[in-house]
């Protein structure tokens, strides 16, 4: 992805997940923004974007972070929000094992309190060790924790799979976490 697209994509993450008010954008309760309004309001803040760029970002973004509705009049982030949105995800049976990528400095606290969603709407879990390593790497030297998702599921914890294949859950108590 070229530099311009990357910059625009990062800005999209900001306004569609965390701070729509940054450009005076209104998201509906499901996290959708009007494409027309988004383009106008991003351009007003000197962030270069048009429909063709949005289409490229939606199609080529490395993690498929954003989706259009059917007629491409609306756009939203598939996961990762800190603002409260209802993504309408159905509870889904997880694989037996999931992984969480983090870093050493959080470990003591995690092993004491379990995994908590912090600023986001969910705890994010990965299906593969590689993905968890990449997630942990964002915070420092990566540490990958193994989550007994089957036991959690059997004990009534709900799991959701975002449109871009990130596993989400409310919290992971300590007894389901191993190093
Ligand atoms: C840690 C990226 C102390 C947790 C990724 C993590 C992901 C605790 C940090 C998505 C804790 C939160 C989310 C506790 C959890 N004590 N630390 N009890 N419980 N933590 O960024 O999972 O590129 O909010 O381990 O790919 O790192 O944005 O969550 O280190 O899917 O699309 O608190 O963000 O996607 O950090 O990443 P984050 P995350 P995007």
Short mmCIF file of N, CA and C and ligand atoms in Angstrom, two decimals:
data_model
loop_
_atom_site.label_atom_id
_atom_site.label_comp_id
_atom_site.label_asym_id
_atom_site.label_seq_id
_atom_site.Cartn_x
_atom_site.Cartn_y
_atom_site.Cartn_z
N UNK A 1 0.85 -1.21 0.00
CA UNK A 1 0.00 0.00 0.00
C UNK A 1 0.89 1.26 0.00
N UNK A 2 0.59 2.24 -0.88
CA UNK A 2 1.49 3.40 -0.93
C UNK A 2 1.26 4.30 0.29
N UNK A 3 2.15 5.27 0.42
CA UNK A 3 2.19 6.10 1.63
C UNK A 3 0.89 6.86 1.86
N UNK A 4 0.37 7.44 0.77
CA UNK A 4 -0.86 8.22 0.86
C UNK A 4 -2.02 7.35 1.35
N UNK A 5 -2.13 6.14 0.75
CA UNK A 5 -3.22 5.24 1.13
C UNK A 5 -3.07 4.80 2.59
N UNK A 6 -1.85 4.57 3.00
CA UNK A 6 -1.61 4.13 4.38
C UNK A 6 -2.02 5.22 5.36
N UNK A 7 -1.66 6.45 5.04
CA UNK A 7 -2.02 7.57 5.90
C UNK A 7 -3.54 7.69 6.00
N UNK A 8 -4.19 7.61 4.84
CA UNK A 8 -5.66 7.72 4.83
C UNK A 8 -6.29 6.57 5.59
N UNK A 9 -5.72 5.38 5.44
CA UNK A 9 -6.25 4.20 6.11
C UNK A 9 -6.12 4.35 7.64
N UNK A 10 -5.00 4.87 8.09
CA UNK A 10 -4.82 5.09 9.54
C UNK A 10 -5.82 6.10 10.05
N UNK A 11 -6.04 7.14 9.26
CA UNK A 11 -7.01 8.16 9.67
C UNK A 11 -8.42 7.57 9.72
N UNK A 12 -8.70 6.67 8.78
CA UNK A 12 -10.01 5.98 8.78
C UNK A 12 -10.19 5.18 10.07
N UNK A 13 -9.12 4.47 10.50
CA UNK A 13 -9.19 3.72 11.76
C UNK A 13 -9.54 4.67 12.90
N UNK A 14 -8.92 5.83 12.90
CA UNK A 14 -9.18 6.80 13.97
C UNK A 14 -10.65 7.22 13.99
N UNK A 15 -11.18 7.62 12.82
CA UNK A 15 -12.54 8.18 12.85
C UNK A 15 -13.63 7.10 12.87
N UNK A 16 -13.33 5.91 12.32
CA UNK A 16 -14.38 4.87 12.30
C UNK A 16 -14.34 3.96 13.53
N UNK A 17 -13.24 4.04 14.31
CA UNK A 17 -13.17 3.19 15.51
C UNK A 17 -13.15 3.97 16.81
N UNK A 18 -12.55 5.16 16.76
CA UNK A 18 -12.23 5.80 18.05
C UNK A 18 -12.80 7.22 18.20
N UNK A 19 -12.58 8.07 17.21
CA UNK A 19 -12.92 9.48 17.40
C UNK A 19 -13.58 10.11 16.18
N UNK A 20 -14.84 9.69 15.86
CA UNK A 20 -15.52 10.30 14.72
C UNK A 20 -15.67 11.80 14.89
N UNK A 21 -15.74 12.24 16.15
CA UNK A 21 -15.92 13.68 16.41
C UNK A 21 -14.73 14.50 15.93
N UNK A 22 -13.60 13.84 15.72
CA UNK A 22 -12.41 14.52 15.19
C UNK A 22 -12.74 15.30 13.92
N UNK A 23 -13.65 14.75 13.10
CA UNK A 23 -14.04 15.46 11.87
C UNK A 23 -15.54 15.79 11.89
N UNK A 24 -16.17 15.67 13.06
CA UNK A 24 -17.60 15.99 13.16
C UNK A 24 -18.47 14.95 12.47
N UNK A 25 -17.99 13.70 12.45
CA UNK A 25 -18.72 12.63 11.76
C UNK A 25 -19.65 11.94 12.75
N UNK A 26 -20.81 11.51 12.25
CA UNK A 26 -21.77 10.80 13.09
C UNK A 26 -21.79 9.34 12.64
N UNK A 27 -21.52 8.39 13.56
CA UNK A 27 -21.70 6.97 13.22
C UNK A 27 -23.05 6.54 13.76
N UNK A 28 -23.73 5.61 13.07
CA UNK A 28 -24.97 5.10 13.66
C UNK A 28 -24.61 4.06 14.74
N UNK A 29 -25.64 3.50 15.37
CA UNK A 29 -25.35 2.62 16.52
C UNK A 29 -24.66 1.33 16.11
N UNK A 30 -24.63 1.04 14.82
CA UNK A 30 -23.92 -0.15 14.33
C UNK A 30 -22.54 0.21 13.77
N UNK A 31 -22.14 1.44 13.96
CA UNK A 31 -20.79 1.85 13.55
C UNK A 31 -20.69 2.32 12.10
N UNK A 32 -21.83 2.42 11.40
CA UNK A 32 -21.77 2.82 9.98
C UNK A 32 -21.69 4.34 9.84
N UNK A 33 -20.88 4.78 8.88
CA UNK A 33 -20.82 6.21 8.50
C UNK A 33 -21.28 6.34 7.06
N UNK A 34 -21.88 7.47 6.75
CA UNK A 34 -22.22 7.77 5.36
C UNK A 34 -20.92 8.01 4.59
N UNK A 35 -20.77 7.33 3.46
CA UNK A 35 -19.55 7.46 2.65
C UNK A 35 -19.40 8.91 2.15
N UNK A 36 -20.51 9.47 1.71
CA UNK A 36 -20.47 10.83 1.18
C UNK A 36 -20.02 11.83 2.25
N UNK A 37 -20.64 11.69 3.43
CA UNK A 37 -20.30 12.60 4.53
C UNK A 37 -18.84 12.40 4.97
N UNK A 38 -18.41 11.13 5.02
CA UNK A 38 -17.03 10.83 5.42
C UNK A 38 -16.04 11.50 4.47
N UNK A 39 -16.27 11.35 3.17
CA UNK A 39 -15.35 11.94 2.18
C UNK A 39 -15.32 13.46 2.34
N UNK A 40 -16.49 14.06 2.41
CA UNK A 40 -16.55 15.53 2.54
C UNK A 40 -15.82 15.99 3.79
N UNK A 41 -16.08 15.30 4.91
CA UNK A 41 -15.52 15.77 6.18
C UNK A 41 -14.03 15.46 6.31
N UNK A 42 -13.57 14.37 5.69
CA UNK A 42 -12.12 14.12 5.70
C UNK A 42 -11.41 15.15 4.83
N UNK A 43 -11.97 15.42 3.67
CA UNK A 43 -11.35 16.41 2.79
C UNK A 43 -11.31 17.79 3.45
N UNK A 44 -12.35 18.09 4.22
CA UNK A 44 -12.37 19.38 4.92
C UNK A 44 -11.24 19.48 5.93
N UNK A 45 -10.75 18.32 6.40
CA UNK A 45 -9.61 18.30 7.33
C UNK A 45 -8.30 18.03 6.60
N UNK A 46 -8.35 18.20 5.28
CA UNK A 46 -7.15 18.05 4.43
C UNK A 46 -6.61 16.62 4.40
N UNK A 47 -7.47 15.63 4.68
CA UNK A 47 -7.05 14.24 4.49
C UNK A 47 -7.56 13.81 3.12
N UNK A 48 -6.63 13.48 2.23
CA UNK A 48 -6.98 13.19 0.85
C UNK A 48 -7.73 11.86 0.78
N UNK A 49 -8.94 11.89 0.25
CA UNK A 49 -9.70 10.66 0.06
C UNK A 49 -10.82 10.90 -0.96
N UNK A 50 -11.09 9.90 -1.77
CA UNK A 50 -12.26 9.93 -2.65
C UNK A 50 -12.80 8.50 -2.72
N UNK A 51 -13.86 8.31 -3.48
CA UNK A 51 -14.49 6.99 -3.51
C UNK A 51 -13.51 5.92 -4.01
N UNK A 52 -12.73 6.26 -5.03
CA UNK A 52 -11.79 5.27 -5.59
C UNK A 52 -10.77 4.83 -4.52
N UNK A 53 -10.30 5.80 -3.75
CA UNK A 53 -9.34 5.46 -2.68
C UNK A 53 -9.99 4.59 -1.62
N UNK A 54 -11.22 4.93 -1.25
CA UNK A 54 -11.91 4.10 -0.24
C UNK A 54 -12.07 2.67 -0.76
N UNK A 55 -12.44 2.55 -2.04
CA UNK A 55 -12.61 1.20 -2.62
C UNK A 55 -11.30 0.44 -2.57
N UNK A 56 -10.20 1.12 -2.88
CA UNK A 56 -8.89 0.46 -2.84
C UNK A 56 -8.54 0.04 -1.42
N UNK A 57 -8.79 0.93 -0.46
CA UNK A 57 -8.47 0.60 0.94
C UNK A 57 -9.30 -0.58 1.43
N UNK A 58 -10.60 -0.54 1.15
CA UNK A 58 -11.46 -1.65 1.59
C UNK A 58 -10.98 -2.97 0.99
N UNK A 59 -10.59 -2.93 -0.28
CA UNK A 59 -10.20 -4.16 -0.97
C UNK A 59 -8.80 -4.64 -0.60
N UNK A 60 -7.88 -3.73 -0.29
CA UNK A 60 -6.48 -4.14 -0.17
C UNK A 60 -5.92 -3.99 1.24
N UNK A 61 -6.66 -3.40 2.15
CA UNK A 61 -6.16 -3.23 3.51
C UNK A 61 -5.67 -4.56 4.07
N UNK A 62 -4.47 -4.57 4.67
CA UNK A 62 -3.85 -5.84 5.06
C UNK A 62 -4.72 -6.66 6.00
N UNK A 63 -5.50 -6.00 6.83
CA UNK A 63 -6.33 -6.78 7.75
C UNK A 63 -7.81 -6.69 7.42
N UNK A 64 -8.13 -6.17 6.24
CA UNK A 64 -9.55 -6.01 5.86
C UNK A 64 -10.33 -5.32 6.98
N UNK A 65 -9.77 -4.21 7.42
CA UNK A 65 -10.36 -3.53 8.58
C UNK A 65 -11.72 -2.89 8.32
N UNK A 66 -11.99 -2.53 7.05
CA UNK A 66 -13.20 -1.76 6.75
C UNK A 66 -14.08 -2.49 5.74
N UNK A 67 -15.39 -2.27 5.85
CA UNK A 67 -16.33 -2.85 4.88
C UNK A 67 -17.36 -1.81 4.46
N UNK A 68 -17.85 -1.96 3.22
CA UNK A 68 -18.99 -1.18 2.73
C UNK A 68 -20.27 -1.97 2.97
N UNK A 69 -21.40 -1.26 3.02
CA UNK A 69 -22.68 -1.96 2.92
C UNK A 69 -22.91 -2.32 1.44
N UNK A 70 -24.03 -2.98 1.15
CA UNK A 70 -24.24 -3.53 -0.20
C UNK A 70 -24.14 -2.48 -1.30
N UNK A 71 -24.77 -1.33 -1.10
CA UNK A 71 -24.76 -0.33 -2.20
C UNK A 71 -23.62 0.69 -2.04
N UNK A 72 -22.70 0.41 -1.13
CA UNK A 72 -21.51 1.25 -0.93
C UNK A 72 -21.84 2.70 -0.57
N UNK A 73 -22.98 2.90 0.08
CA UNK A 73 -23.29 4.26 0.56
C UNK A 73 -22.80 4.43 1.99
N UNK A 74 -22.48 3.29 2.66
CA UNK A 74 -22.01 3.37 4.04
C UNK A 74 -20.77 2.51 4.22
N UNK A 75 -19.98 2.86 5.23
CA UNK A 75 -18.73 2.15 5.50
C UNK A 75 -18.55 2.05 7.01
N UNK A 76 -17.93 0.94 7.48
CA UNK A 76 -17.60 0.86 8.91
C UNK A 76 -16.35 0.03 9.12
N UNK A 77 -15.81 0.10 10.34
CA UNK A 77 -14.71 -0.78 10.73
C UNK A 77 -15.32 -2.09 11.20
N UNK A 78 -14.66 -3.21 10.88
CA UNK A 78 -15.20 -4.52 11.24
C UNK A 78 -14.98 -4.87 12.70
N UNK A 79 -13.99 -4.28 13.33
CA UNK A 79 -13.72 -4.53 14.76
C UNK A 79 -12.72 -3.48 15.24
N UNK A 80 -12.35 -3.59 16.51
CA UNK A 80 -11.29 -2.72 17.04
C UNK A 80 -11.79 -1.42 17.62
N UNK A 81 -13.13 -1.25 17.73
CA UNK A 81 -13.66 0.02 18.23
C UNK A 81 -13.36 0.24 19.70
N UNK A 82 -13.17 1.51 20.06
CA UNK A 82 -13.21 1.87 21.47
C UNK A 82 -14.56 2.53 21.77
N UNK A 83 -15.18 3.14 20.78
CA UNK A 83 -16.52 3.70 21.01
C UNK A 83 -17.53 2.56 20.97
N UNK A 84 -18.65 2.78 21.65
CA UNK A 84 -19.62 1.71 21.77
C UNK A 84 -20.42 1.57 20.47
N UNK A 85 -20.30 0.41 19.83
CA UNK A 85 -21.11 0.15 18.63
C UNK A 85 -21.64 -1.28 18.71
N UNK A 86 -22.78 -1.51 18.11
CA UNK A 86 -23.37 -2.84 18.09
C UNK A 86 -23.06 -3.45 16.72
N UNK A 87 -22.12 -4.40 16.68
CA UNK A 87 -21.68 -4.94 15.39
C UNK A 87 -22.57 -6.09 14.91
N UNK A 88 -23.56 -6.47 15.70
CA UNK A 88 -24.50 -7.53 15.33
C UNK A 88 -23.81 -8.85 15.01
N UNK A 89 -22.78 -9.18 15.78
CA UNK A 89 -22.10 -10.46 15.54
C UNK A 89 -22.83 -11.56 16.29
N UNK A 90 -22.94 -12.72 15.65
CA UNK A 90 -23.60 -13.86 16.29
C UNK A 90 -22.58 -14.66 17.11
N UNK A 91 -22.97 -15.13 18.31
CA UNK A 91 -22.06 -16.00 19.05
C UNK A 91 -21.68 -17.19 18.18
N UNK A 92 -20.40 -17.52 18.17
CA UNK A 92 -19.86 -18.54 17.26
C UNK A 92 -18.95 -19.47 18.05
N UNK A 93 -19.03 -20.77 17.77
CA UNK A 93 -18.17 -21.70 18.49
C UNK A 93 -16.71 -21.50 18.07
N UNK A 94 -15.83 -21.26 19.04
CA UNK A 94 -14.43 -21.00 18.68
C UNK A 94 -13.67 -22.31 18.47
N UNK A 95 -12.48 -22.24 17.86
CA UNK A 95 -11.61 -23.41 17.85
C UNK A 95 -11.22 -23.76 19.29
N UNK A 96 -10.70 -24.97 19.52
CA UNK A 96 -10.37 -25.41 20.88
C UNK A 96 -9.38 -24.46 21.55
N UNK A 97 -8.43 -23.99 20.76
CA UNK A 97 -7.38 -23.12 21.29
C UNK A 97 -7.34 -21.82 20.51
N UNK A 98 -7.23 -20.71 21.22
CA UNK A 98 -6.98 -19.42 20.58
C UNK A 98 -5.73 -18.82 21.24
N UNK A 99 -5.20 -17.76 20.63
CA UNK A 99 -3.97 -17.16 21.15
C UNK A 99 -4.18 -15.68 21.38
N UNK A 100 -3.43 -15.15 22.35
CA UNK A 100 -3.45 -13.71 22.57
C UNK A 100 -2.02 -13.20 22.57
N UNK A 101 -1.76 -12.24 21.71
CA UNK A 101 -0.43 -11.64 21.63
C UNK A 101 -0.36 -10.42 22.52
N UNK A 102 0.63 -10.40 23.40
CA UNK A 102 0.82 -9.24 24.27
C UNK A 102 2.31 -9.04 24.46
N UNK A 103 2.69 -8.32 25.52
CA UNK A 103 4.12 -8.13 25.75
C UNK A 103 4.43 -8.29 27.24
N UNK A 104 5.70 -8.55 27.55
CA UNK A 104 6.12 -8.92 28.90
C UNK A 104 5.62 -7.99 30.00
N UNK A 105 5.61 -6.69 29.72
CA UNK A 105 5.29 -5.76 30.80
C UNK A 105 3.84 -5.88 31.28
N UNK A 106 2.97 -6.50 30.48
CA UNK A 106 1.57 -6.64 30.89
C UNK A 106 1.30 -8.00 31.57
N UNK A 107 2.32 -8.87 31.51
CA UNK A 107 2.10 -10.27 31.87
C UNK A 107 1.64 -10.47 33.32
N UNK A 108 2.34 -9.83 34.25
CA UNK A 108 2.01 -10.04 35.67
C UNK A 108 0.56 -9.64 35.92
N UNK A 109 0.18 -8.51 35.37
CA UNK A 109 -1.19 -8.03 35.56
C UNK A 109 -2.20 -8.97 34.90
N UNK A 110 -1.88 -9.44 33.70
CA UNK A 110 -2.80 -10.36 32.99
C UNK A 110 -2.95 -11.67 33.78
N UNK A 111 -1.83 -12.17 34.31
CA UNK A 111 -1.90 -13.44 35.03
C UNK A 111 -2.57 -13.29 36.39
N UNK A 112 -2.71 -12.06 36.82
CA UNK A 112 -3.42 -11.80 38.07
C UNK A 112 -4.91 -11.52 37.83
N UNK A 113 -5.20 -10.70 36.79
CA UNK A 113 -6.58 -10.25 36.60
C UNK A 113 -7.28 -10.88 35.41
N UNK A 114 -6.56 -11.66 34.62
CA UNK A 114 -7.11 -12.17 33.37
C UNK A 114 -7.01 -11.11 32.29
N UNK A 115 -7.42 -11.48 31.07
CA UNK A 115 -7.37 -10.53 29.96
C UNK A 115 -8.61 -9.65 30.01
N UNK A 116 -8.38 -8.35 29.94
CA UNK A 116 -9.49 -7.40 29.95
C UNK A 116 -9.46 -6.58 28.68
N UNK A 117 -10.61 -6.04 28.32
CA UNK A 117 -10.70 -5.40 27.00
C UNK A 117 -10.06 -4.02 26.95
N UNK A 118 -9.66 -3.51 28.09
CA UNK A 118 -8.99 -2.20 28.14
C UNK A 118 -9.84 -1.16 27.41
N UNK A 119 -9.25 -0.40 26.50
CA UNK A 119 -10.01 0.68 25.86
C UNK A 119 -10.98 0.17 24.80
N UNK A 120 -10.78 -1.06 24.33
CA UNK A 120 -11.62 -1.53 23.21
C UNK A 120 -12.90 -2.18 23.71
N UNK A 121 -13.71 -2.63 22.75
CA UNK A 121 -15.01 -3.22 23.08
C UNK A 121 -14.90 -4.70 23.46
N UNK A 122 -13.81 -5.34 23.04
CA UNK A 122 -13.63 -6.76 23.31
C UNK A 122 -12.16 -7.06 23.55
N UNK A 123 -11.90 -8.23 24.14
CA UNK A 123 -10.55 -8.80 24.12
C UNK A 123 -10.39 -9.43 22.74
N UNK A 124 -9.23 -9.20 22.11
CA UNK A 124 -8.99 -9.72 20.76
C UNK A 124 -8.12 -10.97 20.84
N UNK A 125 -8.57 -12.03 20.19
CA UNK A 125 -7.83 -13.28 20.19
C UNK A 125 -7.55 -13.70 18.75
N UNK A 126 -6.47 -14.45 18.57
CA UNK A 126 -6.04 -14.83 17.21
C UNK A 126 -6.14 -16.34 17.05
N UNK A 127 -6.39 -16.76 15.82
CA UNK A 127 -6.49 -18.20 15.54
C UNK A 127 -5.11 -18.83 15.40
N UNK A 128 -4.11 -18.03 15.09
CA UNK A 128 -2.77 -18.61 14.89
C UNK A 128 -1.73 -17.91 15.76
N UNK A 129 -0.67 -18.65 16.05
CA UNK A 129 0.42 -18.09 16.84
C UNK A 129 1.08 -16.93 16.08
N UNK A 130 1.22 -17.08 14.77
CA UNK A 130 1.85 -16.03 13.96
C UNK A 130 1.12 -14.70 14.09
N UNK A 131 -0.21 -14.76 13.98
CA UNK A 131 -0.99 -13.52 14.09
C UNK A 131 -0.84 -12.93 15.49
N UNK A 132 -0.89 -13.80 16.50
CA UNK A 132 -0.75 -13.31 17.89
C UNK A 132 0.62 -12.66 18.09
N UNK A 133 1.65 -13.24 17.47
CA UNK A 133 3.00 -12.64 17.56
C UNK A 133 2.99 -11.23 16.98
N UNK A 134 2.33 -11.07 15.83
CA UNK A 134 2.28 -9.76 15.17
C UNK A 134 1.52 -8.76 16.04
N UNK A 135 0.44 -9.21 16.67
CA UNK A 135 -0.34 -8.31 17.53
C UNK A 135 0.51 -7.89 18.74
N UNK A 136 1.19 -8.87 19.35
CA UNK A 136 2.02 -8.58 20.52
C UNK A 136 3.17 -7.65 20.18
N UNK A 137 3.69 -7.82 18.99
CA UNK A 137 4.83 -7.04 18.52
C UNK A 137 4.54 -5.54 18.49
N UNK A 138 3.26 -5.17 18.40
CA UNK A 138 2.88 -3.75 18.39
C UNK A 138 3.16 -3.10 19.74
N UNK A 139 3.23 -3.93 20.79
CA UNK A 139 3.37 -3.38 22.14
C UNK A 139 4.79 -3.50 22.69
N UNK A 140 5.64 -4.30 22.05
CA UNK A 140 6.99 -4.55 22.57
C UNK A 140 7.41 -5.95 22.16
N UNK A 141 8.34 -6.51 22.92
CA UNK A 141 8.77 -7.88 22.61
C UNK A 141 7.57 -8.81 22.82
N UNK A 142 7.15 -9.53 21.77
CA UNK A 142 5.89 -10.26 21.88
C UNK A 142 5.94 -11.48 22.80
N UNK A 143 4.83 -11.68 23.49
CA UNK A 143 4.60 -12.87 24.31
C UNK A 143 3.25 -13.42 23.85
N UNK A 144 3.20 -14.72 23.57
CA UNK A 144 1.94 -15.30 23.11
C UNK A 144 1.34 -16.18 24.21
N UNK A 145 0.11 -15.87 24.58
CA UNK A 145 -0.60 -16.65 25.59
C UNK A 145 -1.57 -17.60 24.90
N UNK A 146 -1.72 -18.79 25.48
CA UNK A 146 -2.64 -19.79 24.92
C UNK A 146 -3.93 -19.74 25.73
N UNK A 147 -5.05 -19.69 25.01
CA UNK A 147 -6.35 -19.55 25.66
C UNK A 147 -7.16 -20.82 25.43
N UNK A 148 -7.66 -21.40 26.51
CA UNK A 148 -8.48 -22.61 26.40
C UNK A 148 -9.90 -22.19 26.02
N UNK A 149 -10.06 -21.91 24.73
CA UNK A 149 -11.33 -21.38 24.24
C UNK A 149 -12.44 -22.43 24.36
N UNK A 150 -12.08 -23.69 24.17
CA UNK A 150 -13.11 -24.73 24.28
C UNK A 150 -13.71 -24.77 25.68
N UNK A 151 -12.84 -24.74 26.69
CA UNK A 151 -13.34 -24.76 28.08
C UNK A 151 -14.19 -23.52 28.35
N UNK A 152 -13.74 -22.37 27.86
CA UNK A 152 -14.53 -21.15 28.07
C UNK A 152 -15.90 -21.30 27.44
N UNK A 153 -15.90 -21.78 26.19
CA UNK A 153 -17.15 -21.95 25.46
C UNK A 153 -18.06 -22.93 26.21
N UNK A 154 -17.49 -24.06 26.65
CA UNK A 154 -18.27 -25.06 27.38
C UNK A 154 -18.85 -24.46 28.66
N UNK A 155 -18.15 -23.48 29.21
CA UNK A 155 -18.62 -22.87 30.46
C UNK A 155 -19.48 -21.63 30.21
N UNK A 156 -19.89 -21.44 28.96
CA UNK A 156 -20.90 -20.41 28.69
C UNK A 156 -20.38 -19.06 28.25
N UNK A 157 -19.07 -18.92 28.04
CA UNK A 157 -18.56 -17.64 27.54
C UNK A 157 -18.85 -17.51 26.04
N UNK A 158 -19.31 -16.35 25.64
CA UNK A 158 -19.63 -16.14 24.22
C UNK A 158 -18.40 -15.67 23.45
N UNK A 159 -18.24 -16.19 22.24
CA UNK A 159 -17.19 -15.77 21.32
C UNK A 159 -17.84 -15.25 20.05
N UNK A 160 -17.18 -14.29 19.43
CA UNK A 160 -17.67 -13.72 18.18
C UNK A 160 -16.51 -13.69 17.19
N UNK A 161 -16.83 -13.89 15.92
CA UNK A 161 -15.81 -13.81 14.88
C UNK A 161 -16.12 -12.58 14.04
N UNK A 162 -15.23 -11.59 14.06
CA UNK A 162 -15.49 -10.37 13.30
C UNK A 162 -15.43 -10.68 11.81
N UNK A 163 -15.97 -9.76 11.01
CA UNK A 163 -15.99 -9.97 9.57
C UNK A 163 -14.59 -10.20 9.01
N UNK A 164 -13.57 -9.61 9.66
CA UNK A 164 -12.20 -9.82 9.19
C UNK A 164 -11.45 -10.86 10.03
N UNK A 165 -12.24 -11.78 10.64
CA UNK A 165 -11.68 -13.01 11.24
C UNK A 165 -10.83 -12.81 12.49
N UNK A 166 -11.17 -11.81 13.27
CA UNK A 166 -10.57 -11.66 14.59
C UNK A 166 -11.55 -12.24 15.60
N UNK A 167 -11.07 -13.11 16.51
CA UNK A 167 -11.95 -13.66 17.54
C UNK A 167 -12.09 -12.67 18.68
N UNK A 168 -13.32 -12.48 19.12
CA UNK A 168 -13.60 -11.47 20.14
C UNK A 168 -14.35 -12.10 21.30
N UNK A 169 -14.03 -11.67 22.52
CA UNK A 169 -14.80 -12.11 23.68
C UNK A 169 -14.73 -11.00 24.73
N UNK A 170 -15.60 -11.07 25.73
CA UNK A 170 -15.70 -10.00 26.73
C UNK A 170 -14.46 -9.90 27.62
N UNK A 171 -14.00 -11.06 28.10
CA UNK A 171 -12.87 -11.09 29.04
C UNK A 171 -12.40 -12.54 29.11
N UNK A 172 -11.16 -12.74 29.50
CA UNK A 172 -10.66 -14.11 29.67
C UNK A 172 -10.14 -14.26 31.11
N UNK A 173 -10.87 -15.00 31.96
CA UNK A 173 -10.39 -15.21 33.32
C UNK A 173 -9.08 -16.01 33.34
N UNK A 174 -8.33 -15.81 34.40
CA UNK A 174 -6.98 -16.37 34.49
C UNK A 174 -6.92 -17.89 34.28
N UNK A 175 -7.93 -18.59 34.76
CA UNK A 175 -7.82 -20.06 34.71
C UNK A 175 -7.82 -20.62 33.29
N UNK A 176 -8.17 -19.80 32.29
CA UNK A 176 -8.18 -20.27 30.90
C UNK A 176 -6.90 -19.86 30.15
N UNK A 177 -5.98 -19.21 30.86
CA UNK A 177 -4.78 -18.66 30.20
C UNK A 177 -3.57 -19.49 30.57
N UNK A 178 -2.78 -19.89 29.57
CA UNK A 178 -1.48 -20.48 29.92
C UNK A 178 -0.40 -19.87 29.04
N UNK A 179 0.84 -19.97 29.52
CA UNK A 179 1.95 -19.33 28.82
C UNK A 179 2.64 -20.30 27.88
C1 LIG B 1 -3.27 -5.90 27.37
C2 LIG B 1 -4.91 -4.67 16.23
C3 LIG B 1 -2.61 -5.53 31.67
C4 LIG B 1 -3.41 -6.74 26.12
C5 LIG B 1 -4.54 -6.10 16.50
C6 LIG B 1 -2.93 -5.74 25.05
C7 LIG B 1 -5.71 -6.65 17.26
C8 LIG B 1 -3.72 -6.19 29.78
C9 LIG B 1 -3.33 -4.39 25.63
C10 LIG B 1 -6.38 -5.44 17.82
C11 LIG B 1 -4.70 -6.84 30.56
C12 LIG B 1 -4.52 -3.78 24.91
C13 LIG B 1 -6.33 -5.45 19.31
C14 LIG B 1 -4.56 -6.79 31.97
C15 LIG B 1 -5.19 -7.14 28.49
N1 LIG B 1 -3.51 -6.13 32.47
N2 LIG B 1 -2.68 -5.53 30.33
N3 LIG B 1 -5.44 -7.38 32.79
N4 LIG B 1 -5.61 -7.41 29.73
N5 LIG B 1 -4.06 -6.40 28.49
O1 LIG B 1 -4.31 -2.61 21.28
O2 LIG B 1 -5.25 -7.16 21.61
O3 LIG B 1 -4.15 -3.23 13.61
O4 LIG B 1 -6.33 -2.61 22.83
O5 LIG B 1 -2.61 -7.88 26.18
O6 LIG B 1 -4.25 -6.81 15.33
O7 LIG B 1 -3.19 -5.67 21.38
O8 LIG B 1 -5.77 -2.07 15.09
O9 LIG B 1 -5.46 -4.76 22.07
O10 LIG B 1 -1.54 -5.81 24.94
O11 LIG B 1 -6.61 -7.37 16.51
O12 LIG B 1 -6.59 -3.48 13.20
O13 LIG B 1 -3.71 -4.62 26.98
O14 LIG B 1 -5.69 -4.31 17.32
O15 LIG B 1 -5.63 -4.55 15.07
O16 LIG B 1 -4.07 -3.36 23.63
O17 LIG B 1 -4.99 -5.49 19.75
P1 LIG B 1 -5.06 -3.23 22.39
P2 LIG B 1 -4.64 -5.84 21.24
P3 LIG B 1 -5.53 -3.25 14.20
#
